[in-house]
Amino acid sequence: MYGSERRRHIAESLAATGRVTVAELSTQLDVSAETVRRDLSALESEGLLERTHGGAVPAVPGGRMERTLAARRAENVDAKSAIGRAALPLLPGVGGTVLLDAGSTAACLVEAMSGGPAEGRELTLITNSVPLADAIHRAGRETLHLLGGTARGLTGACVGSQTLRALDAIRVDVAFIGTNGLDAERGLTTQDTEEAAVKSAICRAARRVVLLADSSKFGRDFLVSFADLDRIDILVTDTRPTGALAAALDTRGIEVLLP
């Protein structure tokens, strides 16, 4: 059994039982306890579980582990791709300016731009994401500005005082941002304080703010709040919100756009 198959089995067992042990998994998978421990460590680094003495439990909702960009890109792929396509009509007209944060769904918007409604608009794209800037640069269709700063190894996002100063100096037509959590009371939340500061500055730098967030973010609440719901003009998502979140969005007049 390949490592990816073992880790899928572990994730499925954890979802079904709420707890797994190294001893049980070693027997089920017919591998050594050390192999199981390595698999658990890999899954923990992706934020999919939390290690305990002798096993693992599901990650705490809105939990303590921050996942890599690659791990987030692999989640809810179809929903994020649909959101990226649905956001295309929200791009500005010819010569418009766009801010893109380092979220995984913003990358899906950039991918959807190829041959889409943005073709030929000569947009200026500004981002603090090194991976996203690389993708835009390789496509070679738009004017690109990469915000300076310190690039975080985990996400490839530029953060710090240099990034914040650059954002304070600009005003763009529209910003597309992502979030780890979307809560009726705390608004938009994330796990890292420096990325939260940059996301807040991105919201301040835009005439219109579009949140790209799949429904797995609904009701989740992470360490740092970087924007109240009042900061958001449009939510592009895959499923219409319900309950308290739906009421909060409606009260603020936030448009919800579905694919």
XYZ file of N, CA and C in Angstrom:
777
model
N 0.846 -1.195 0.000
C 0.000 0.000 0.000
C 0.882 1.246 0.000
N 0.567 2.176 -0.905
C 1.335 3.410 -0.979
C 1.033 4.314 0.212
N 1.966 5.267 0.461
C 1.779 6.180 1.575
C 0.496 6.975 1.492
N 0.161 7.432 0.271
C -1.071 8.214 0.108
C -2.299 7.374 0.444
N -2.251 6.076 0.110
C -3.375 5.191 0.423
C -3.473 4.958 1.932
N -2.324 4.797 2.588
C -2.344 4.623 4.039
C -2.932 5.844 4.720
N -2.490 7.016 4.285
C -2.965 8.242 4.933
C -4.439 8.482 4.670
N -4.912 8.076 3.495
C -6.357 8.182 3.226
C -7.140 7.263 4.153
N -6.621 6.040 4.366
C -7.263 5.096 5.292
C -7.289 5.674 6.703
N -6.184 6.272 7.129
C -6.129 6.854 8.474
C -7.156 7.970 8.615
N -7.228 8.856 7.610
C -8.174 9.965 7.669
C -9.613 9.470 7.714
N -9.901 8.431 6.921
C -11.262 7.881 6.903
C -11.599 7.197 8.230
N -10.643 6.476 8.798
C -10.868 5.823 10.090
C -11.096 6.849 11.187
N -10.337 7.918 11.141
C -10.475 8.974 12.139
C -11.834 9.649 12.029
N -12.281 9.890 10.797
C -13.591 10.511 10.597
C -14.711 9.604 11.100
N -14.515 8.287 10.960
C -15.569 7.344 11.348
C -15.615 7.079 12.844
N -14.438 7.066 13.498
C -14.381 6.660 14.904
C -14.075 7.790 15.884
N -13.507 8.901 15.383
C -13.171 10.021 16.261
C -11.848 9.864 16.979
N -11.179 8.726 16.809
C -9.882 8.516 17.443
C -9.214 7.297 16.809
N -7.908 7.362 16.620
C -7.162 6.208 16.120
C -5.932 6.025 16.991
N -5.451 4.782 17.047
C -4.233 4.499 17.802
C -3.179 3.936 16.857
N -1.935 4.141 17.224
C -0.836 3.623 16.423
C -0.898 2.107 16.341
N -1.195 1.457 17.467
C -1.235 -0.011 17.487
C -2.299 -0.557 16.549
N -3.506 0.022 16.599
C -4.588 -0.442 15.739
C -4.260 -0.224 14.264
N -3.738 0.955 13.939
C -3.417 1.255 12.550
C -2.289 0.375 12.032
N -1.318 0.092 12.886
C -0.218 -0.775 12.480
C -0.734 -2.146 12.078
N -1.703 -2.675 12.841
C -2.299 -3.979 12.526
C -3.143 -3.904 11.259
N -3.989 -2.898 11.169
C -4.881 -2.758 10.016
C -4.111 -2.608 8.709
N -3.027 -1.832 8.756
C -2.282 -1.512 7.541
C -1.118 -2.457 7.290
N -0.824 -3.307 8.288
C 0.278 -4.256 8.185
C 1.610 -3.545 7.922
N 1.850 -2.507 8.712
C 3.110 -1.770 8.638
C 3.617 -1.560 10.058
N 4.833 -1.078 10.158
C 5.422 -0.867 11.475
C 4.790 0.342 12.167
N 4.933 0.369 13.492
C 4.426 1.504 14.265
C 5.125 2.794 13.842
N 6.402 2.718 13.491
C 7.145 3.911 13.080
C 6.585 4.476 11.770
N 6.184 3.594 10.859
C 5.574 4.055 9.608
C 4.270 4.784 9.887
N 3.477 4.239 10.788
C 2.211 4.892 11.155
C 2.485 6.257 11.772
N 3.489 6.344 12.628
C 3.803 7.623 13.274
C 4.209 8.668 12.237
N 4.960 8.228 11.218
C 5.344 9.171 10.160
C 4.109 9.644 9.397
N 3.178 8.732 9.138
C 1.945 9.115 8.440
C 1.123 10.088 9.279
N 1.055 9.840 10.573
C 0.319 10.740 11.463
C 0.963 12.123 11.487
N 2.281 12.159 11.491
C 2.984 13.445 11.486
C 2.696 14.207 10.195
N 2.671 13.479 9.071
C 2.379 14.123 7.786
C 0.966 14.693 7.765
N 0.008 13.941 8.277
C -1.381 14.408 8.320
C -1.537 15.573 9.293
N -0.773 15.549 10.381
C -0.834 16.648 11.343
C -0.290 17.930 10.726
N 0.768 17.818 9.916
C 1.355 18.999 9.286
C 0.391 19.646 8.304
N -0.571 18.869 7.804
C -1.587 19.396 6.907
C -2.824 19.883 7.659
N -2.774 19.797 8.992
C -3.899 20.264 9.793
C -5.091 19.339 9.803
N -4.889 18.065 9.433
C -6.004 17.125 9.323
C -6.263 16.358 10.611
N -5.312 16.385 11.528
C -5.494 15.706 12.816
C -4.536 16.309 13.827
N -4.703 15.902 15.089
C -3.779 16.295 16.143
C -3.256 15.031 16.820
N -1.941 14.951 16.955
C -1.314 13.796 17.572
C -1.625 13.767 19.063
N -1.834 12.578 19.595
C -1.981 12.360 21.030
C -1.018 11.255 21.431
N -0.925 10.977 22.712
C -0.070 9.892 23.164
C -0.626 8.566 22.643
N 0.106 7.952 21.718
C -0.293 6.651 21.191
C -1.259 6.697 20.033
N -1.602 7.883 19.526
C -2.553 7.930 18.425
C -2.826 9.331 17.949
N -4.097 9.594 17.580
C -4.473 10.906 17.059
C -5.970 11.108 17.202
N -6.367 12.375 17.216
C -7.781 12.766 17.240
C -7.988 13.785 16.137
N -9.242 14.058 15.765
C -9.486 15.067 14.721
C -8.943 16.425 15.136
N -8.526 17.214 14.150
C -8.063 18.568 14.431
C -9.199 19.386 15.019
N -8.860 20.259 15.960
C -9.858 21.123 16.575
C -10.420 22.067 15.523
N -11.756 22.228 15.410
C -12.322 23.180 14.459
C -11.700 24.560 14.673
N -11.249 25.162 13.559
C -10.565 26.434 13.680
C -9.266 26.277 14.430
N -8.657 25.101 14.278
C -7.619 24.650 15.192
C -6.299 25.367 15.163
N -5.346 24.777 15.863
C -4.076 25.436 16.124
C -3.087 25.259 14.987
N -3.236 24.209 14.183
C -2.267 23.938 13.130
C -2.596 24.732 11.877
N -1.622 25.485 11.373
C -1.790 26.192 10.107
C -1.311 25.288 8.988
N -2.126 25.122 7.963
C -1.795 24.212 6.879
C -0.992 24.916 5.797
N -0.236 24.117 5.055
C 0.530 24.664 3.948
C -0.407 25.071 2.815
N 0.120 25.926 1.922
C -0.665 26.325 0.754
C -0.992 25.115 -0.108
N -0.030 24.205 -0.263
C -0.267 23.012 -1.076
C -1.402 22.174 -0.503
N -1.464 22.049 0.823
C -2.532 21.275 1.448
C -3.883 21.938 1.214
N -3.928 23.270 1.320
C -5.198 23.966 1.114
C -5.632 23.926 -0.343
N -4.659 23.954 -1.262
C -5.011 23.869 -2.680
C -5.636 22.521 -3.018
N -5.287 21.483 -2.255
C -5.799 20.139 -2.534
C -7.194 19.902 -1.952
N -7.703 20.845 -1.157
C -9.008 20.688 -0.522
C -10.103 21.376 -1.338
N -11.268 20.730 -1.422
C -12.449 21.323 -2.064
C -12.110 21.906 -3.434
N -11.392 21.134 -4.220
C -10.863 21.610 -5.494
C -11.979 22.048 -6.436
N -13.025 21.237 -6.566
C -14.104 21.568 -7.493
C -14.825 22.840 -7.077
N -15.079 22.971 -5.779
C -15.773 24.167 -5.280
C -14.937 25.417 -5.521
N -13.644 25.341 -5.239
C -12.781 26.507 -5.418
C -12.662 26.885 -6.896
N -12.571 25.898 -7.759
C -12.499 26.186 -9.189
C -13.774 26.863 -9.672
N -14.917 26.384 -9.179
C -16.199 26.993 -9.557
C -16.290 28.435 -9.048
N -15.792 28.667 -7.845
C -15.789 30.011 -7.277
C -14.905 30.931 -8.117
N -13.743 30.443 -8.526
C -12.852 31.241 -9.360
C -13.514 31.655 -10.654
N -14.225 30.736 -11.292
C -14.921 31.067 -12.544
C -16.068 32.048 -12.295
N -16.791 31.846 -11.189
C -17.932 32.717 -10.882
C -17.496 34.143 -10.587
N -16.249 34.323 -10.135
C -15.751 35.650 -9.783
C -15.273 36.451 -10.992
N -15.131 35.813 -12.137
C -14.605 36.500 -13.320
C -15.387 37.775 -13.684
N -16.725 37.752 -13.660
C -17.456 38.971 -14.029
C -17.226 40.141 -13.078
N -16.633 39.891 -11.924
C -16.401 40.948 -10.942
C -15.087 41.683 -11.179
N -14.300 41.223 -12.137
C -13.074 41.925 -12.495
C -13.411 43.277 -13.109
N -12.554 44.275 -12.918
C -12.841 45.603 -13.467
C -12.662 45.653 -14.979
N -13.025 46.784 -15.555
C -12.913 46.962 -16.997
C -11.488 47.227 -17.438
N -11.347 47.635 -18.700
C -10.035 47.836 -19.305
C -9.201 48.804 -18.474
N -7.960 48.394 -18.194
C -7.049 49.220 -17.426
C -7.288 49.197 -15.933
N -8.177 48.319 -15.448
C -8.512 48.259 -14.033
C -7.387 47.694 -13.174
N -7.515 47.923 -11.870
C -6.495 47.461 -10.919
C -7.106 46.455 -9.955
N -6.366 45.386 -9.676
C -6.868 44.265 -8.879
C -5.835 43.860 -7.838
N -6.295 43.696 -6.598
C -5.456 43.143 -5.526
C -5.866 41.702 -5.269
N -4.887 40.819 -5.209
C -5.143 39.402 -4.958
C -4.346 38.974 -3.740
N -5.021 38.413 -2.731
C -4.270 37.968 -1.564
C -3.726 36.564 -1.800
N -3.096 36.005 -0.780
C -2.374 34.750 -0.949
C -3.231 33.509 -0.718
N -4.546 33.639 -0.740
C -5.421 32.502 -0.520
C -5.418 31.521 -1.678
N -5.754 30.272 -1.387
C -5.757 29.233 -2.417
C -6.869 29.449 -3.438
N -7.982 30.077 -3.045
C -9.072 30.283 -3.991
C -8.757 31.425 -4.951
N -7.967 32.401 -4.515
C -7.543 33.466 -5.423
C -6.733 32.880 -6.577
N -5.984 31.822 -6.300
C -5.222 31.161 -7.354
C -6.153 30.564 -8.405
N -7.324 30.095 -7.969
C -8.297 29.541 -8.920
C -8.879 30.638 -9.801
N -9.015 31.841 -9.273
C -9.467 32.964 -10.095
C -8.445 33.270 -11.179
N -7.171 33.299 -10.817
C -6.120 33.560 -11.799
C -6.128 32.486 -12.887
N -6.306 31.233 -12.492
C -6.369 30.152 -13.478
C -7.557 30.332 -14.404
N -8.690 30.784 -13.859
C -9.899 30.967 -14.666
C -9.787 32.141 -15.622
N -8.883 33.067 -15.362
C -8.747 34.247 -16.208
C -8.223 33.919 -17.592
N -7.552 32.793 -17.738
C -6.989 32.426 -19.034
C -8.098 32.182 -20.051
N -8.190 33.052 -21.041
C -9.206 32.907 -22.079
C -10.583 33.315 -21.641
N -10.722 33.862 -20.419
C -12.036 34.250 -19.906
C -12.368 35.694 -20.216
N -13.358 36.246 -19.499
C -13.802 37.611 -19.747
C -12.724 38.663 -19.533
N -11.684 38.331 -18.779
C -10.627 39.312 -18.517
C -9.650 39.448 -19.672
N -9.729 38.542 -20.645
C -8.785 38.549 -21.760
C -8.841 39.889 -22.482
N -7.680 40.519 -22.651
C -7.608 41.768 -23.390
C -7.947 43.007 -22.588
N -8.170 42.876 -21.299
C -8.535 44.050 -20.495
C -7.329 44.847 -20.012
N -6.134 44.287 -20.169
C -4.911 44.966 -19.743
C -5.003 45.393 -18.277
N -5.334 44.448 -17.449
C -5.466 44.706 -16.025
C -4.092 44.817 -15.365
N -4.052 45.541 -14.261
C -2.877 45.550 -13.399
C -3.192 44.689 -12.189
N -2.449 43.618 -12.016
C -2.655 42.684 -10.919
C -1.572 42.882 -9.867
N -1.993 43.028 -8.620
C -1.086 43.248 -7.505
C -1.314 42.153 -6.479
N -0.256 41.530 -6.000
C -0.418 40.442 -5.039
C 0.748 40.393 -4.066
N 0.490 39.829 -2.895
C 1.563 39.555 -1.929
C 1.948 38.078 -1.937
N 1.454 37.327 -2.918
C 1.702 35.889 -2.994
C 2.803 35.590 -4.003
N 3.905 35.025 -3.557
C 4.986 34.661 -4.467
C 4.533 33.589 -5.471
N 3.865 32.500 -5.040
C 3.406 31.506 -6.018
C 2.419 32.083 -7.029
N 1.521 32.956 -6.568
C 0.538 33.543 -7.470
C 1.211 34.490 -8.461
N 2.166 35.271 -7.981
C 2.911 36.165 -8.864
C 3.650 35.374 -9.940
N 4.190 34.235 -9.550
C 4.894 33.389 -10.519
C 3.945 32.900 -11.600
N 2.738 32.481 -11.200
C 1.752 32.004 -12.174
C 1.331 33.125 -13.123
N 1.120 34.322 -12.584
C 0.722 35.463 -13.419
C 1.862 35.831 -14.367
N 3.072 35.842 -13.851
C 4.236 36.185 -14.665
C 4.412 35.202 -15.819
N 4.263 33.910 -15.532
C 4.435 32.900 -16.579
C 3.353 33.006 -17.635
N 2.131 33.399 -17.232
C 1.050 33.568 -18.208
C 1.338 34.765 -19.111
N 1.962 35.808 -18.555
C 2.438 36.922 -19.358
C 1.377 37.781 -20.002
N 0.167 37.805 -19.437
C -0.917 38.565 -20.076
C -1.186 39.905 -19.406
N -0.886 40.032 -18.133
C -1.269 41.224 -17.376
C -0.034 41.918 -16.803
N -0.194 43.209 -16.475
C 0.842 43.911 -15.736
C 0.823 43.408 -14.294
N 1.984 43.062 -13.775
C 2.080 42.433 -12.458
C 2.917 43.279 -11.517
N 2.407 43.471 -10.300
C 3.188 44.072 -9.220
C 3.200 43.092 -8.048
N 4.393 42.692 -7.619
C 4.536 41.836 -6.447
C 4.896 42.710 -5.261
N 4.048 42.713 -4.249
C 4.316 43.485 -3.045
C 5.535 42.911 -2.326
N 6.388 43.778 -1.838
C 7.582 43.321 -1.147
C 7.276 42.829 0.258
N 8.318 42.459 0.974
C 8.150 41.975 2.333
C 8.899 40.683 2.557
N 8.614 40.044 3.662
C 9.218 38.761 4.006
C 8.279 37.642 3.588
N 8.760 36.747 2.745
C 7.924 35.654 2.255
C 7.879 34.527 3.278
N 6.669 34.164 3.712
C 6.507 33.065 4.653
C 6.709 31.739 3.929
N 7.510 30.854 4.519
C 7.761 29.570 3.894
C 6.526 28.701 3.784
N 5.630 28.826 4.758
C 4.463 27.956 4.809
C 3.453 28.266 3.710
N 3.283 29.544 3.391
C 2.231 29.939 2.451
C 2.732 30.692 1.228
N 3.972 31.157 1.258
C 4.480 31.956 0.148
C 3.934 33.370 0.142
N 3.314 33.805 1.226
C 2.746 35.147 1.323
C 3.789 36.120 1.858
N 3.901 37.294 1.234
C 4.782 38.337 1.733
C 4.067 39.094 2.853
N 4.756 39.267 3.961
C 4.174 39.920 5.132
C 5.194 40.888 5.722
N 4.763 41.666 6.710
C 5.669 42.542 7.421
C 5.461 44.007 7.079
N 6.302 44.854 7.667
C 6.126 46.299 7.548
C 6.262 46.795 6.118
N 7.147 46.196 5.333
C 7.325 46.624 3.951
C 6.052 46.369 3.144
N 5.436 45.222 3.354
C 4.186 44.898 2.667
C 3.084 45.873 3.070
N 2.985 46.151 4.353
C 1.936 47.049 4.845
C 2.117 48.466 4.324
N 3.366 48.946 4.251
C 3.615 50.286 3.717
C 3.209 50.372 2.248
N 3.516 49.332 1.484
C 3.147 49.317 0.067
C 1.633 49.355 -0.105
N 0.916 48.629 0.734
C -0.547 48.606 0.640
C -1.157 49.934 1.071
N -0.570 50.581 2.051
C -1.085 51.869 2.512
C -0.987 52.948 1.430
N -0.084 52.738 0.457
C 0.165 53.758 -0.561
C -0.703 53.598 -1.804
N -1.507 52.540 -1.884
C -2.252 52.298 -3.123
C -3.758 52.252 -2.875
N -4.503 52.403 -3.967
C -5.960 52.278 -3.943
C -6.361 51.589 -5.234
N -7.003 50.422 -5.130
C -7.334 49.629 -6.316
C -8.838 49.546 -6.508
N -9.233 49.100 -7.696
C -10.652 48.978 -8.007
C -11.323 47.875 -7.197
N -10.670 46.722 -7.139
C -11.280 45.584 -6.444
C -10.196 44.701 -5.836
N -10.480 44.170 -4.661
C -9.602 43.194 -4.014
C -10.342 41.880 -3.878
N -9.643 40.795 -4.164
C -10.169 39.451 -3.964
C -9.379 38.824 -2.814
N -10.085 38.479 -1.750
C -9.408 37.928 -0.580
C -9.996 36.577 -0.209
N -9.209 35.818 0.535
C -9.674 34.549 1.079
C -9.664 34.616 2.586
N -10.178 33.584 3.217
C -10.225 33.528 4.675
C -10.192 32.083 5.127
N -9.718 31.852 6.342
C -9.782 30.511 6.922
C -11.123 30.266 7.593
N -11.702 31.336 8.149
C -12.989 31.211 8.823
C -13.897 32.374 8.492
N -15.203 32.091 8.444
C -16.212 33.123 8.183
C -17.331 32.934 9.205
N -17.396 33.859 10.151
C -18.291 33.721 11.294
C -19.211 34.931 11.397
N -20.444 34.708 11.810
C -21.430 35.782 11.894
C -20.990 36.869 12.862
N -20.315 36.504 13.935
C -19.934 37.481 14.952
C -18.520 38.024 14.752
N -17.559 37.152 14.502
C -16.157 37.599 14.417
C -15.728 37.942 13.009
N -16.575 37.702 12.029
C -16.235 38.056 10.663
C -15.229 37.118 10.050
N -14.167 37.679 9.464
C -13.162 36.912 8.752
C -11.961 36.684 9.666
N -11.545 35.428 9.785
C -10.458 35.094 10.704
C -9.418 34.212 10.029
N -8.209 34.264 10.578
C -7.124 33.430 10.087
C -6.209 33.087 11.251
N -5.155 32.313 10.973
C -4.325 31.782 12.061
C -3.065 32.577 12.349
N -2.563 33.304 11.362
C -1.288 33.985 11.528
C -1.500 35.492 11.664
N -0.876 36.089 12.666
C -1.093 37.514 12.934
C -0.541 38.403 11.820
N 0.606 38.032 11.250
C 1.182 38.860 10.179
C 0.351 38.791 8.904
N -0.130 37.605 8.560
C -0.991 37.513 7.378
C -2.309 38.234 7.621
N -2.811 38.191 8.860
C -4.033 38.908 9.190
C -3.859 40.407 8.971
N -2.710 40.949 9.366
C -2.453 42.371 9.181
C -2.438 42.746 7.706
N -1.859 41.894 6.875
C -1.819 42.162 5.438
C -3.221 42.076 4.838
N -3.987 41.081 5.238
C -5.350 40.949 4.725
C -6.192 42.179 5.098
N -6.024 42.676 6.316
C -6.745 43.883 6.724
C -6.363 45.062 5.839
N -5.063 45.193 5.560
C -4.590 46.288 4.723
C -5.099 46.161 3.296
N -5.211 44.940 2.800
C -5.761 44.719 1.463
C -7.204 45.208 1.399
N -7.973 44.905 2.429
C -9.363 45.366 2.469
C -9.441 46.894 2.465
N -8.560 47.553 3.187
C -8.567 49.022 3.256
C -8.142 49.652 1.935
N -7.345 48.917 1.148
C -6.783 49.481 -0.078
C -7.705 49.355 -1.282
N -8.880 48.772 -1.116
C -9.757 48.496 -2.265
C -11.069 49.268 -2.183
N -11.540 49.719 -3.345
C -12.857 50.359 -3.413
C -13.964 49.323 -3.234
N -13.706 48.107 -3.673
C -14.670 47.016 -3.503
C -13.914 45.763 -3.081
N -14.455 45.051 -2.092
C -13.806 43.847 -1.564
C -14.688 42.638 -1.853
N -14.117 41.656 -2.510
C -14.811 40.417 -2.847
C -14.167 39.276 -2.065
N -14.965 38.595 -1.280
C -14.480 37.443 -0.505
C -14.731 36.170 -1.292
N -13.669 35.402 -1.514
C -13.763 34.098 -2.175
C -13.624 33.030 -1.097
N -14.714 32.340 -0.790
C -14.675 31.379 0.330
C -15.657 30.253 0.084
N -15.161 29.016 0.071
C -16.072 27.888 -0.071
C -16.785 27.634 1.254
N -17.838 26.844 1.201
C -18.738 26.677 2.351
C -18.093 25.979 3.537
N -16.932 25.344 3.355
C -16.247 24.726 4.499
C -15.756 25.774 5.493
N -15.693 27.046 5.075
C -15.242 28.124 5.952
C -16.364 28.665 6.834
N -17.620 28.340 6.503
C -18.759 28.912 7.227
C -18.757 28.454 8.690
N -18.936 29.403 9.598
C -19.039 29.076 11.010
C -17.731 28.739 11.678
N -16.623 28.825 10.959
C -15.319 28.519 11.545
C -14.701 29.805 12.094
N -13.956 29.666 13.166
C -13.459 30.814 13.916
C -12.016 30.554 14.312
N -11.086 31.330 13.750
C -9.669 31.122 14.013
C -9.109 32.205 14.932
N -7.816 32.194 15.123
C -7.172 33.009 16.141
C -7.383 34.515 15.964
N -7.158 35.021 14.744
C -7.115 36.467 14.526
C -8.234 36.908 13.582
N -9.007 37.891 14.008
C -10.013 38.505 13.137
C -9.341 39.622 12.342
N -9.444 39.560 11.005
C -8.787 40.592 10.199
C -9.763 41.517 9.479
N -11.064 41.195 9.493
C -12.051 42.078 8.871
C -13.433 41.759 9.402
N -14.192 42.810 9.716
C -15.604 42.630 10.034
C -16.369 42.342 8.752
N -17.550 41.785 8.891
C -18.371 41.532 7.708
C -18.671 42.823 6.946
N -18.712 43.960 7.641
C -18.987 45.243 6.988
C -17.960 45.602 5.924
N -16.783 45.008 6.018
C -15.732 45.292 5.030
C -15.993 44.627 3.690
N -16.879 43.632 3.673
C -17.080 42.822 2.478
C -18.256 43.362 1.660
N -18.051 43.452 0.355
C -19.126 43.868 -0.549
C -19.836 42.669 -1.173
N -19.067 41.653 -1.554
C -19.625 40.485 -2.237
C -18.952 39.226 -1.697
N -19.726 38.191 -1.450
C -19.212 36.866 -1.108
C -19.467 35.940 -2.285
N -18.408 35.352 -2.822
C -18.539 34.337 -3.874
C -18.254 32.991 -3.224
N -19.234 32.101 -3.257
C -19.111 30.825 -2.563
C -19.829 29.745 -3.345
N -19.773 28.505 -2.850
C -20.366 27.385 -3.576
C -21.731 26.982 -3.044
N -22.067 27.373 -1.820
C -23.343 27.007 -1.205
C -23.889 28.217 -0.462
N -25.177 28.470 -0.598
C -25.745 29.642 0.059
C -25.706 29.475 1.576
N -25.190 30.474 2.298
C -25.131 30.389 3.762
C -26.531 30.298 4.371
N -26.589 29.739 5.570
C -27.855 29.627 6.290
C -27.671 30.150 7.720
N -28.753 30.191 8.469
C -28.711 30.506 9.896
C -28.168 31.886 10.195
N -27.377 31.967 11.271
C -26.870 33.252 11.757
C -25.993 33.947 10.727
N -25.193 33.175 9.995
C -24.321 33.787 8.994
C -25.144 34.412 7.878
N -26.145 33.705 7.399
C -27.001 34.253 6.348
C -27.681 35.537 6.810
N -28.154 35.534 8.039
C -28.824 36.724 8.584
C -27.852 37.894 8.689
N -26.633 37.621 9.133
C -25.631 38.678 9.272
C -25.255 39.277 7.923
N -25.120 38.437 6.914
C -24.802 38.929 5.575
C -25.950 39.760 5.011
N -27.156 39.278 5.224
C -28.336 39.983 4.718
C -28.497 41.347 5.390
N -28.294 41.395 6.690
C -28.415 42.649 7.441
C -27.461 43.704 6.901
N -26.277 43.283 6.470
C -25.264 44.217 5.981
C -25.361 44.454 4.483
N -26.309 43.821 3.843
C -26.488 44.023 2.410
C -25.382 43.437 1.554
N -24.756 42.371 2.055
C -23.668 41.737 1.316
C -24.258 40.780 0.276
N -23.888 40.999 -0.971
C -24.366 40.138 -2.056
C -23.677 38.782 -1.999
N -24.439 37.717 -2.164
C -23.884 36.360 -2.216
C -24.016 35.856 -3.646
N -22.876 35.538 -4.240
C -22.825 35.094 -5.639
C -22.442 33.627 -5.679
N -23.273 32.813 -6.343
C -23.026 31.371 -6.466
C -22.639 31.028 -7.906
N -21.878 29.943 -8.094
C -21.519 29.517 -9.458
C -22.756 29.187 -10.289
